[in-house]
Backbone as ProteinMPNN parsed JSONL, in Angstrom:
{"seq_chain_A": "MCKTMETMDILEGKIKEALSRKTRLEVEHKNLLEEVSKLRDSVKRLEKERDEIKQKLDRVIEKVEIYLSRSEA", "coords_chain_A": {"N_chain_A": [[-24.521, 62.676, 12.364], [-23.632, 60.176, 11.599], [-20.978, 60.153, 12.403], [-21.262, 60.109, 15.16], [-22.367, 57.58, 15.541], [-20.252, 55.995, 14.694], [-18.361, 56.615, 16.65], [-19.705, 55.648, 18.899], [-19.767, 52.903, 18.239], [-17.026, 52.339, 18.274], [-16.437, 52.885, 20.969], [-18.105, 50.978, 22.165], [-16.894, 48.64, 21.244], [-14.393, 48.878, 22.497], [-15.174, 48.76, 25.179], [-16.252, 46.166, 25.292], [-13.932, 44.722, 24.737], [-12.364, 45.421, 26.969], [-13.906, 44.326, 29.047], [-13.766, 41.651, 28.363], [-11.02, 41.2, 28.659], [-10.831, 41.704, 31.397], [-12.363, 39.569, 32.397], [-10.789, 37.388, 31.554], [-8.493, 37.893, 33.077], [-9.533, 37.61, 35.652], [-10.175, 34.885, 35.656], [-7.616, 33.814, 35.296], [-6.441, 34.744, 37.657], [-7.946, 33.345, 39.569], [-7.168, 30.726, 38.915], [-4.445, 30.88, 39.506], [-4.574, 31.331, 42.267], [-5.627, 28.883, 43.087], [-3.512, 27.22, 42.341], [-1.474, 28.18, 44.014], [-2.55, 27.431, 46.463], [-2.497, 24.631, 46.2], [0.271, 24.283, 46.043], [1.031, 25.162, 48.594], [-0.182, 23.186, 50.148], [1.29, 20.987, 49.27], [3.833, 21.676, 50.175], [3.403, 21.642, 52.948], [2.805, 18.92, 53.263], [5.231, 17.763, 52.451], [6.942, 18.837, 54.396], [5.913, 17.597, 56.656], [6.434, 14.894, 56.036], [9.222, 15.053, 55.971], [9.764, 15.647, 58.668], [8.808, 13.303, 59.875], [10.582, 11.418, 58.799], [12.955, 12.389, 59.854], [12.504, 11.926, 62.585], [12.395, 9.11, 62.58], [14.989, 8.553, 61.732], [16.431, 9.672, 63.839], [15.664, 7.903, 65.874], [16.826, 5.532, 64.939], [19.536, 6.252, 64.997], [19.833, 6.616, 67.748], [19.393, 3.981, 68.647], [21.576, 2.709, 67.456], [23.667, 4.022, 68.76], [23.195, 3.136, 71.386], [23.633, 0.396, 71.027], [26.349, 0.439, 70.281], [27.471, 1.515, 72.59], [26.973, -0.519, 74.4], [28.416, -2.607, 73.308], [30.99, -1.737, 73.671], [31.374, -1.965, 76.326]], "CA_chain_A": [[-25.107, 61.502, 12.978], [-22.793, 59.023, 11.263], [-19.779, 60.231, 13.235], [-21.674, 59.697, 16.492], [-22.525, 56.117, 15.514], [-18.897, 55.436, 14.626], [-17.778, 56.791, 17.976], [-20.397, 54.702, 19.787], [-19.298, 51.558, 17.889], [-15.65, 52.23, 18.767], [-16.522, 52.786, 22.432], [-18.69, 49.681, 22.498], [-15.841, 47.644, 21.012], [-13.376, 48.989, 23.555], [-15.776, 48.271, 26.423], [-16.305, 44.701, 25.198], [-12.549, 44.238, 24.851], [-11.943, 45.591, 28.369], [-14.632, 43.338, 29.849], [-13.201, 40.344, 28.032], [-9.704, 41.152, 29.304], [-11.093, 41.591, 32.84], [-12.812, 38.195, 32.649], [-9.61, 36.511, 31.424], [-7.629, 38.124, 34.238], [-10.181, 37.02, 36.823], [-10.006, 33.433, 35.545], [-6.201, 33.537, 35.555], [-6.231, 34.99, 39.089], [-8.528, 32.2, 40.282], [-6.301, 29.571, 38.668], [-3.21, 31.076, 40.264], [-4.882, 31.12, 43.685], [-5.739, 27.432, 43.286], [-2.157, 26.663, 42.242], [-0.771, 28.541, 45.255], [-3.114, 26.583, 47.516], [-1.939, 23.287, 45.996], [1.688, 24.329, 46.407], [1.111, 25.229, 50.062], [-0.505, 21.851, 50.65], [2.432, 20.126, 48.964], [4.927, 22.044, 51.089], [3.042, 21.113, 54.27], [2.943, 17.464, 53.224], [6.663, 17.459, 52.407], [7.52, 19.146, 55.712], [5.474, 16.533, 57.566], [7.217, 13.707, 55.692], [10.598, 15.312, 56.407], [9.797, 15.523, 60.125], [8.657, 11.885, 60.197], [11.84, 10.744, 58.447], [13.946, 12.819, 60.839], [12.228, 11.196, 63.82], [12.817, 7.72, 62.386], [16.447, 8.55, 61.69], [16.894, 9.912, 65.216], [15.495, 6.654, 66.635], [17.841, 4.577, 64.468], [20.822, 6.708, 65.543], [19.807, 6.326, 69.18], [19.572, 2.533, 68.824], [22.964, 2.379, 67.106], [24.509, 4.507, 69.857], [23.016, 2.204, 72.51], [24.313, -0.848, 70.65], [27.783, 0.658, 70.333], [27.909, 1.709, 73.994], [26.934, -1.829, 75.06], [29.484, -3.48, 72.792], [32.26, -1.248, 74.199], [31.473, -2.327, 77.743]], "C_chain_A": [[-24.234, 60.28, 12.757], [-21.545, 58.977, 12.137], [-20.084, 59.764, 14.661], [-21.818, 58.181, 16.575], [-21.167, 55.43, 15.468], [-18.241, 55.482, 15.995], [-18.399, 55.8, 18.96], [-19.928, 53.267, 19.52], [-17.885, 51.33, 18.411], [-15.657, 52.058, 20.288], [-17.077, 51.438, 22.863], [-17.658, 48.565, 22.316], [-14.791, 47.668, 22.103], [-13.911, 48.479, 24.894], [-15.831, 46.746, 26.419], [-14.915, 44.098, 25.363], [-12.06, 44.312, 26.297], [-12.632, 44.565, 29.27], [-14.092, 41.93, 29.606], [-11.846, 40.163, 28.714], [-9.864, 40.977, 30.808], [-11.5, 40.165, 33.199], [-11.636, 37.22, 32.572], [-8.69, 36.654, 32.628], [-8.225, 37.514, 35.506], [-10.028, 35.502, 36.822], [-8.557, 33.057, 35.855], [-5.881, 33.717, 37.04], [-6.751, 33.82, 39.916], [-7.648, 30.963, 40.132], [-4.999, 29.685, 39.46], [-3.438, 30.878, 41.758], [-4.989, 29.627, 43.997], [-4.364, 26.776, 43.254], [-1.351, 26.96, 43.501], [-1.256, 27.671, 46.406], [-2.558, 25.162, 47.414], [-0.47, 23.238, 46.399], [1.873, 24.39, 47.917], [0.831, 23.867, 50.68], [0.665, 20.899, 50.429], [3.594, 20.409, 49.909], [4.638, 21.499, 52.484], [3.227, 19.607, 54.331], [4.423, 17.073, 53.241], [7.338, 17.746, 53.749], [7.14, 18.071, 56.725], [6.278, 15.258, 57.31], [8.662, 13.86, 56.161], [10.722, 15.122, 57.913], [9.676, 14.055, 60.556], [9.951, 11.119, 59.92], [12.922, 11.122, 59.45], [13.748, 12.077, 62.164], [12.684, 9.743, 63.709], [14.336, 7.625, 62.403], [17.032, 8.771, 63.085], [16.771, 8.646, 66.063], [16.541, 5.612, 66.23], [19.204, 4.955, 65.041], [20.901, 6.387, 67.035], [20.04, 4.828, 69.438], [21.002, 2.109, 68.504], [23.903, 2.832, 68.213], [24.409, 3.589, 71.072], [23.758, 0.907, 72.228], [25.821, -0.68, 70.788], [28.266, 0.824, 71.771], [27.897, 0.372, 74.738], [28.075, -2.729, 74.582], [30.855, -3.017, 73.263], [32.474, -1.721, 75.62], [31.98, -3.727, 77.96]], "O_chain_A": [[-24.115, 59.435, 13.645], [-21.107, 57.907, 12.558], [-19.259, 59.101, 15.291], [-21.432, 57.571, 17.572], [-20.957, 54.408, 16.121], [-17.64, 54.505, 16.442], [-17.692, 55.187, 19.759], [-19.714, 52.5, 20.459], [-17.576, 50.257, 18.929], [-14.967, 51.192, 20.825], [-16.582, 50.828, 23.81], [-17.566, 47.655, 23.14], [-14.347, 46.623, 22.579], [-13.183, 47.841, 25.653], [-15.499, 46.105, 27.416], [-14.743, 43.088, 26.045], [-11.42, 43.384, 26.79], [-11.998, 43.998, 30.16], [-13.979, 41.126, 30.531], [-11.561, 39.106, 29.276], [-9.135, 40.204, 31.429], [-11.032, 39.617, 34.196], [-11.499, 36.335, 33.417], [-8.169, 35.664, 33.141], [-7.499, 36.965, 36.334], [-9.779, 34.901, 37.867], [-8.3, 32.101, 36.587], [-5.131, 32.927, 37.613], [-6.087, 33.359, 40.844], [-7.409, 30.241, 41.1], [-4.514, 28.699, 40.016], [-2.584, 30.316, 42.443], [-4.508, 29.161, 45.03], [-4.082, 25.88, 44.048], [-0.63, 26.096, 44.0], [-0.458, 27.224, 47.23], [-2.192, 24.561, 48.423], [-0.018, 22.275, 47.019], [2.768, 23.745, 48.461], [1.512, 23.444, 51.613], [0.991, 20.098, 51.304], [4.257, 19.487, 50.385], [5.53, 20.952, 53.133], [3.738, 19.074, 55.316], [4.818, 16.158, 53.964], [8.205, 16.989, 54.186], [7.959, 17.681, 57.558], [6.748, 14.616, 58.25], [9.255, 12.916, 56.684], [11.678, 14.507, 58.385], [10.355, 13.617, 61.485], [10.361, 10.274, 60.715], [13.719, 10.274, 59.852], [14.719, 11.65, 62.789], [13.29, 9.207, 64.637], [14.901, 6.721, 63.018], [18.012, 8.129, 63.462], [17.652, 8.342, 66.867], [17.076, 4.899, 67.078], [19.944, 4.092, 65.513], [21.938, 5.933, 67.518], [20.794, 4.459, 70.339], [21.574, 1.26, 69.188], [24.835, 2.111, 68.57], [25.417, 3.295, 71.715], [24.441, 0.379, 73.106], [26.498, -1.547, 71.342], [29.338, 0.337, 72.132], [28.729, 0.154, 75.619], [28.628, -3.512, 75.355], [31.799, -3.807, 73.264], [33.61, -1.865, 76.072], [32.113, -4.164, 79.103]]}, "name": "protein", "num_of_chains": 1, "seq": "MCKTMETMDILEGKIKEALSRKTRLEVEHKNLLEEVSKLRDSVKRLEKERDEIKQKLDRVIEKVEIYLSRSEA"}
């Protein structure tokens, strides 16, 4: 009877340990998903800013080209 109780205690400990590990992994997975989402948002924001800056730069270049073509004439 004592051996059976020991075995049950060992199994119970291993089950608790496995459940605890599973819970930690689930929390870590959730945190990583949130981090990936934040990174995606940051990339989208940076790409938008890059596109806006490119458009502004293109307009400045166009104005400079117009100015230069008029001053050559």
